[in-house]
Amino acid sequence: MGAEQAVVTYERRDQVAVVTMNRPDYRNAQNSVMTYALDDAFYRACEDDEVKVIVLAGAGKHFSAGHDIGSPERDIDVSYPRRAGLWWDHTRHTGGESRFAREQEVYLGMCRRWREMPKPVIASVQGACVAGGLMLAWVCDLIVASEDAFFADPVVRMGIPGVEYFAHPWVLGPRVAKEFLFTGKRMSAQRAYEVGMVNQVVPREELESATAELAENIAEMPGFGLALTKKAINQAEDLMGLQSGMDSAFGLHHFAHAHNAEVGEDSLSGMNARSMKQAQQKQE
């Protein structure tokens, strides 16, 4: 990034590593630069034997508004080294072949990679946690949310059955997941707590301290015990169909992109970040 502001910052606080998305002017929308910077930061935290717990936060008013589908720094056509899989460079191809390869890497593949971090990860969420933002929160083991936080996956408005990391039925339960997707409405932090998606809801001014307190509490436990416990629970979730369900949903996701491109003007059904936000605000 040269002299430019880092899109992800990293800070060690005793036994806790704090990884912060740092594109507040774009509501921490995730371009590829941010995705690979997050991967670097998580790898750094996992390599550091002194780090027991990782916190994922977002600078500014919002945790993350999702994938970057329209900022001036969107870098969808830039080639990056592949870390989450062995599919080819998407920039050498076109159409569905390009999109499938890229999203296997930077969306589904990266999230699966991060879910397997052998250290507890806490998402510290304020403001918007939308679409791709949900994916980042859901790969974390625990979520602390401020009272002003809200969660949404509005991509059904594009004719697409949810974001690529399709964990909805597992984190929400089938009926709440259907309501969440069918309506596209925002879910409040309190509602998210009631359905078991969020661990704590605190006033906005207490979000950082409450997250730090939880992280420090967890850091008192043996690191290997934490790693094995996390693996045991993740394995149980996988036995309940998480991995195969995601694979199936990912195929449907790309079928929807292809359908949009065939019958409409583009693979996103003509929607962009602004029109998505306007449609959601009109609905609510």
GROMACS .gro file of C-alpha atoms in nm:
model
  284
    1MET     CA    1   0.000   0.000   0.000
    2GLY     CA    2   0.306   0.230   0.015
    3ALA     CA    3   0.229   0.555   0.198
    4GLU     CA    4  -0.143   0.488   0.187
    5GLN     CA    5  -0.341   0.408   0.498
    6ALA     CA    6  -0.341   0.038   0.583
    7VAL     CA    7  -0.675  -0.125   0.505
    8VAL     CA    8  -0.625  -0.360   0.801
    9THR     CA    9  -0.443  -0.278   1.124
   10TYR     CA   10  -0.291  -0.520   1.374
   11GLU     CA   11  -0.227  -0.461   1.744
   12ARG     CA   12  -0.108  -0.691   2.022
   13ARG     CA   13  -0.266  -0.627   2.361
   14ASP     CA   14  -0.098  -0.874   2.594
   15GLN     CA   15  -0.244  -1.212   2.491
   16VAL     CA   16  -0.502  -1.065   2.254
   17ALA     CA   17  -0.445  -0.971   1.889
   18VAL     CA   18  -0.682  -0.703   1.761
   19VAL     CA   19  -0.734  -0.709   1.384
   20THR     CA   20  -0.926  -0.406   1.257
   21MET     CA   21  -1.072  -0.345   0.912
   22ASN     CA   22  -0.981   0.010   0.822
   23ARG     CA   23  -1.186   0.142   0.530
   24PRO     CA   24  -1.434   0.350   0.733
   25ASP     CA   25  -1.510   0.587   0.443
   26TYR     CA   26  -1.656   0.285   0.257
   27ARG     CA   27  -1.816   0.124   0.564
   28ASN     CA   28  -1.532  -0.131   0.562
   29ALA     CA   29  -1.643  -0.281   0.233
   30GLN     CA   30  -1.416  -0.573   0.150
   31ASN     CA   31  -1.204  -0.544  -0.162
   32SER     CA   32  -0.934  -0.798  -0.241
   33VAL     CA   33  -0.663  -0.585  -0.080
   34MET     CA   34  -0.854  -0.602   0.247
   35THR     CA   35  -0.922  -0.975   0.210
   36TYR     CA   36  -0.556  -1.062   0.172
   37ALA     CA   37  -0.455  -0.815   0.444
   38LEU     CA   38  -0.699  -0.989   0.680
   39ASP     CA   39  -0.543  -1.323   0.586
   40ASP     CA   40  -0.197  -1.184   0.664
   41ALA     CA   41  -0.314  -1.053   1.000
   42PHE     CA   42  -0.486  -1.376   1.099
   43TYR     CA   43  -0.183  -1.579   0.998
   44ARG     CA   44   0.037  -1.346   1.204
   45ALA     CA   45  -0.184  -1.392   1.510
   46CYS     CA   46  -0.194  -1.770   1.471
   47GLU     CA   47   0.186  -1.785   1.437
   48ASP     CA   48   0.242  -1.581   1.755
   49ASP     CA   49   0.259  -1.822   2.050
   50GLU     CA   50   0.190  -1.534   2.289
   51VAL     CA   51  -0.151  -1.466   2.132
   52LYS     CA   52  -0.433  -1.667   2.288
   53VAL     CA   53  -0.738  -1.486   2.143
   54ILE     CA   54  -0.806  -1.282   1.828
   55VAL     CA   55  -1.054  -0.994   1.801
   56LEU     CA   56  -1.192  -0.884   1.464
   57ALA     CA   57  -1.325  -0.527   1.458
   58GLY     CA   58  -1.417  -0.255   1.211
   59ALA     CA   59  -1.302   0.107   1.227
   60GLY     CA   60  -1.561   0.384   1.223
   61LYS     CA   61  -1.938   0.362   1.243
   62HIS     CA   62  -1.980   0.020   1.085
   63PHE     CA   63  -1.830  -0.327   1.118
   64SER     CA   64  -1.864  -0.405   0.746
   65ALA     CA   65  -2.118  -0.332   0.475
   66GLY     CA   66  -2.007  -0.641   0.284
   67HIS     CA   67  -1.819  -0.710  -0.036
   68ASP     CA   68  -1.698  -0.410  -0.232
   69ILE     CA   69  -1.926  -0.389  -0.535
   70GLY     CA   70  -1.872  -0.025  -0.623
   71SER     CA   71  -1.609   0.179  -0.439
   72PRO     CA   72  -1.333   0.361  -0.635
   73GLU     CA   73  -1.086   0.109  -0.492
   74ARG     CA   74  -1.270  -0.201  -0.606
   75ASP     CA   75  -1.005  -0.436  -0.745
   76ILE     CA   76  -1.202  -0.725  -0.890
   77ASP     CA   77  -0.986  -0.730  -1.206
   78VAL     CA   78  -0.655  -0.749  -1.020
   79SER     CA   79  -0.465  -1.076  -0.989
   80TYR     CA   80  -0.365  -1.195  -0.642
   81PRO     CA   81  -0.174  -1.506  -0.532
   82ARG     CA   82  -0.420  -1.779  -0.440
   83ARG     CA   83  -0.403  -1.901  -0.082
   84ALA     CA   84  -0.734  -2.071  -0.009
   85GLY     CA   85  -0.742  -2.309  -0.305
   86LEU     CA   86  -0.579  -2.417  -0.631
   87TRP     CA   87  -0.829  -2.280  -0.881
   88TRP     CA   88  -0.673  -2.073  -1.158
   89ASP     CA   89  -0.625  -1.697  -1.179
   90HIS     CA   90  -0.968  -1.549  -1.248
   91THR     CA   91  -0.821  -1.259  -1.447
   92ARG     CA   92  -0.718  -1.496  -1.729
   93HIS     CA   93  -1.077  -1.603  -1.789
   94THR     CA   94  -1.421  -1.457  -1.848
   95GLY     CA   95  -1.783  -1.523  -1.758
   96GLY     CA   96  -1.881  -1.785  -1.505
   97GLU     CA   97  -1.537  -1.944  -1.518
   98SER     CA   98  -1.379  -1.623  -1.391
   99ARG     CA   99  -1.641  -1.551  -1.126
  100PHE     CA  100  -1.647  -1.907  -0.993
  101ALA     CA  101  -1.268  -1.921  -0.958
  102ARG     CA  102  -1.249  -1.581  -0.785
  103GLU     CA  103  -1.532  -1.644  -0.541
  104GLN     CA  104  -1.396  -1.990  -0.456
  105GLU     CA  105  -1.081  -1.810  -0.346
  106VAL     CA  106  -1.165  -1.475  -0.191
  107TYR     CA  107  -1.514  -1.544  -0.056
  108LEU     CA  108  -1.590  -1.906   0.030
  109GLY     CA  109  -1.232  -2.033   0.047
  110MET     CA  110  -1.095  -1.754   0.265
  111CYS     CA  111  -1.384  -1.778   0.508
  112ARG     CA  112  -1.340  -2.153   0.542
  113ARG     CA  113  -0.968  -2.098   0.601
  114TRP     CA  114  -1.037  -1.843   0.874
  115ARG     CA  115  -1.303  -2.056   1.044
  116GLU     CA  116  -1.028  -2.312   1.112
  117MET     CA  117  -0.796  -2.073   1.296
  118PRO     CA  118  -0.683  -2.270   1.603
  119LYS     CA  119  -0.747  -1.979   1.838
  120PRO     CA  120  -1.078  -1.833   1.957
  121VAL     CA  121  -1.189  -1.536   1.746
  122ILE     CA  122  -1.435  -1.272   1.867
  123ALA     CA  123  -1.618  -1.039   1.629
  124SER     CA  124  -1.675  -0.692   1.776
  125VAL     CA  125  -1.968  -0.558   1.574
  126GLN     CA  126  -2.118  -0.211   1.552
  127GLY     CA  127  -2.346  -0.055   1.293
  128ALA     CA  128  -2.384  -0.245   0.966
  129CYS     CA  129  -2.295  -0.612   0.940
  130VAL     CA  130  -2.436  -0.687   0.597
  131ALA     CA  131  -2.387  -0.969   0.344
  132GLY     CA  132  -2.008  -1.017   0.324
  133GLY     CA  133  -1.988  -0.859   0.669
  134LEU     CA  134  -2.201  -1.145   0.798
  135MET     CA  135  -1.953  -1.390   0.651
  136LEU     CA  136  -1.671  -1.234   0.851
  137ALA     CA  137  -1.873  -1.230   1.173
  138TRP     CA  138  -1.989  -1.589   1.121
  139VAL     CA  139  -1.638  -1.732   1.087
  140CYS     CA  140  -1.570  -1.594   1.434
  141ASP     CA  141  -1.645  -1.812   1.736
  142LEU     CA  142  -1.820  -1.544   1.939
  143ILE     CA  143  -1.993  -1.216   1.854
  144VAL     CA  144  -2.022  -0.912   2.079
  145ALA     CA  145  -2.254  -0.651   1.928
  146SER     CA  146  -2.337  -0.294   2.017
  147GLU     CA  147  -2.699  -0.196   2.060
  148ASP     CA  148  -2.689  -0.007   1.729
  149ALA     CA  149  -2.561  -0.308   1.532
  150PHE     CA  150  -2.779  -0.466   1.266
  151PHE     CA  151  -2.743  -0.774   1.049
  152ALA     CA  152  -2.878  -0.838   0.700
  153ASP     CA  153  -2.833  -1.053   0.392
  154PRO     CA  154  -3.032  -0.871   0.122
  155VAL     CA  155  -2.886  -1.048  -0.183
  156VAL     CA  156  -3.210  -1.238  -0.253
  157ARG     CA  157  -3.311  -0.900  -0.397
  158MET     CA  158  -3.057  -0.981  -0.670
  159GLY     CA  159  -3.218  -1.322  -0.723
  160ILE     CA  160  -2.925  -1.487  -0.540
  161PRO     CA  161  -2.988  -1.735  -0.255
  162GLY     CA  162  -2.770  -1.578   0.014
  163VAL     CA  163  -2.402  -1.496   0.042
  164GLU     CA  164  -2.129  -1.742  -0.055
  165TYR     CA  165  -2.048  -1.856   0.300
  166PHE     CA  166  -2.397  -1.999   0.343
  167ALA     CA  167  -2.411  -2.063   0.719
  168HIS     CA  168  -2.762  -1.925   0.769
  169PRO     CA  169  -2.944  -2.247   0.871
  170TRP     CA  170  -2.672  -2.333   1.122
  171VAL     CA  171  -2.633  -1.994   1.291
  172LEU     CA  172  -3.002  -1.898   1.280
  173GLY     CA  173  -3.198  -2.220   1.248
  174PRO     CA  174  -3.404  -2.302   0.936
  175ARG     CA  175  -3.716  -2.093   0.999
  176VAL     CA  176  -3.538  -1.780   1.115
  177ALA     CA  177  -3.291  -1.822   0.826
  178LYS     CA  178  -3.580  -1.832   0.580
  179GLU     CA  179  -3.739  -1.520   0.727
  180PHE     CA  180  -3.402  -1.345   0.728
  181LEU     CA  181  -3.343  -1.423   0.359
  182PHE     CA  182  -3.701  -1.406   0.228
  183THR     CA  183  -3.756  -1.053   0.365
  184GLY     CA  184  -3.401  -0.917   0.343
  185LYS     CA  185  -3.484  -0.701   0.644
  186ARG     CA  186  -3.234  -0.591   0.901
  187MET     CA  187  -3.209  -0.798   1.216
  188SER     CA  188  -3.141  -0.593   1.528
  189ALA     CA  189  -2.865  -0.684   1.771
  190GLN     CA  190  -3.127  -0.773   2.031
  191ARG     CA  191  -3.311  -1.006   1.793
  192ALA     CA  192  -2.978  -1.163   1.694
  193TYR     CA  193  -2.910  -1.225   2.061
  194GLU     CA  194  -3.253  -1.381   2.110
  195VAL     CA  195  -3.201  -1.632   1.828
  196GLY     CA  196  -2.853  -1.723   1.951
  197MET     CA  197  -2.642  -1.562   1.680
  198VAL     CA  198  -2.488  -1.303   1.912
  199ASN     CA  199  -2.333  -1.370   2.253
  200GLN     CA  200  -2.358  -1.025   2.410
  201VAL     CA  201  -2.528  -0.692   2.333
  202VAL     CA  202  -2.381  -0.384   2.497
  203PRO     CA  203  -2.409  -0.004   2.465
  204ARG     CA  204  -2.199   0.133   2.180
  205GLU     CA  205  -1.958   0.309   2.414
  206GLU     CA  206  -1.890  -0.020   2.596
  207LEU     CA  207  -1.831  -0.237   2.290
  208GLU     CA  208  -1.452  -0.225   2.293
  209SER     CA  209  -1.420  -0.278   2.667
  210ALA     CA  210  -1.678  -0.560   2.676
  211THR     CA  211  -1.501  -0.738   2.389
  212ALA     CA  212  -1.165  -0.693   2.559
  213GLU     CA  213  -1.300  -0.829   2.888
  214LEU     CA  214  -1.437  -1.140   2.715
  215ALA     CA  215  -1.112  -1.192   2.525
  216GLU     CA  216  -0.903  -1.158   2.841
  217ASN     CA  217  -1.128  -1.402   3.025
  218ILE     CA  218  -1.087  -1.662   2.749
  219ALA     CA  219  -0.711  -1.601   2.735
  220GLU     CA  220  -0.679  -1.740   3.088
  221MET     CA  221  -0.760  -2.087   2.955
  222PRO     CA  222  -0.490  -2.322   2.816
  223GLY     CA  223  -0.426  -2.247   2.450
  224PHE     CA  224  -0.420  -2.611   2.337
  225GLY     CA  225  -0.742  -2.679   2.525
  226LEU     CA  226  -0.906  -2.387   2.347
  227ALA     CA  227  -0.781  -2.510   2.009
  228LEU     CA  228  -0.912  -2.864   2.065
  229THR     CA  229  -1.245  -2.739   2.196
  230LYS     CA  230  -1.292  -2.517   1.893
  231LYS     CA  231  -1.203  -2.805   1.661
  232ALA     CA  232  -1.446  -3.039   1.838
  233ILE     CA  233  -1.735  -2.796   1.800
  234ASN     CA  234  -1.649  -2.716   1.439
  235GLN     CA  235  -1.636  -3.087   1.361
  236ALA     CA  236  -1.977  -3.137   1.520
  237GLU     CA  237  -2.114  -2.852   1.309
  238ASP     CA  238  -1.965  -3.011   0.999
  239LEU     CA  239  -2.130  -3.342   1.088
  240MET     CA  240  -2.457  -3.148   1.093
  241GLY     CA  241  -2.397  -3.072   0.726
  242LEU     CA  242  -2.235  -2.729   0.727
  243GLN     CA  243  -1.961  -2.800   0.472
  244SER     CA  244  -2.172  -2.999   0.225
  245GLY     CA  245  -2.460  -2.753   0.264
  246MET     CA  246  -2.228  -2.466   0.175
  247ASP     CA  247  -2.100  -2.651  -0.131
  248SER     CA  248  -2.455  -2.706  -0.251
  249ALA     CA  249  -2.559  -2.346  -0.187
  250PHE     CA  250  -2.244  -2.216  -0.359
  251GLY     CA  251  -2.349  -2.397  -0.677
  252LEU     CA  252  -2.697  -2.244  -0.658
  253HIS     CA  253  -2.538  -1.904  -0.594
  254HIS     CA  254  -2.345  -1.924  -0.919
  255PHE     CA  255  -2.640  -2.061  -1.111
  256ALA     CA  256  -2.824  -1.744  -1.001
  257HIS     CA  257  -2.537  -1.525  -1.125
  258ALA     CA  258  -2.546  -1.701  -1.462
  259HIS     CA  259  -2.923  -1.667  -1.487
  260ASN     CA  260  -2.904  -1.295  -1.410
  261ALA     CA  261  -2.640  -1.244  -1.678
  262GLU     CA  262  -2.848  -1.435  -1.933
  263VAL     CA  263  -3.182  -1.262  -1.878
  264GLY     CA  264  -3.070  -0.921  -1.750
  265GLU     CA  265  -2.798  -0.663  -1.784
  266ASP     CA  266  -2.541  -0.822  -1.552
  267SER     CA  267  -2.481  -1.100  -1.300
  268LEU     CA  268  -2.607  -0.884  -1.011
  269SER     CA  269  -2.946  -0.820  -1.169
  270GLY     CA  270  -2.856  -0.456  -1.226
  271MET     CA  271  -2.813  -0.386  -0.855
  272ASN     CA  272  -2.526  -0.200  -0.690
  273ALA     CA  273  -2.440  -0.093  -0.336
  274ARG     CA  274  -2.649   0.225  -0.358
  275SER     CA  275  -2.959   0.066  -0.510
  276MET     CA  276  -2.944  -0.221  -0.259
  277LYS     CA  277  -2.927   0.023   0.030
  278GLN     CA  278  -3.208   0.237  -0.111
  279ALA     CA  279  -3.432  -0.067  -0.165
  280GLN     CA  280  -3.374  -0.184   0.190
  281GLN     CA  281  -3.443   0.158   0.339
  282LYS     CA  282  -3.763   0.188   0.134
  283GLN     CA  283  -3.880  -0.150   0.258
  284GLU     CA  284  -3.817  -0.060   0.619
   0.00000   0.00000   0.00000
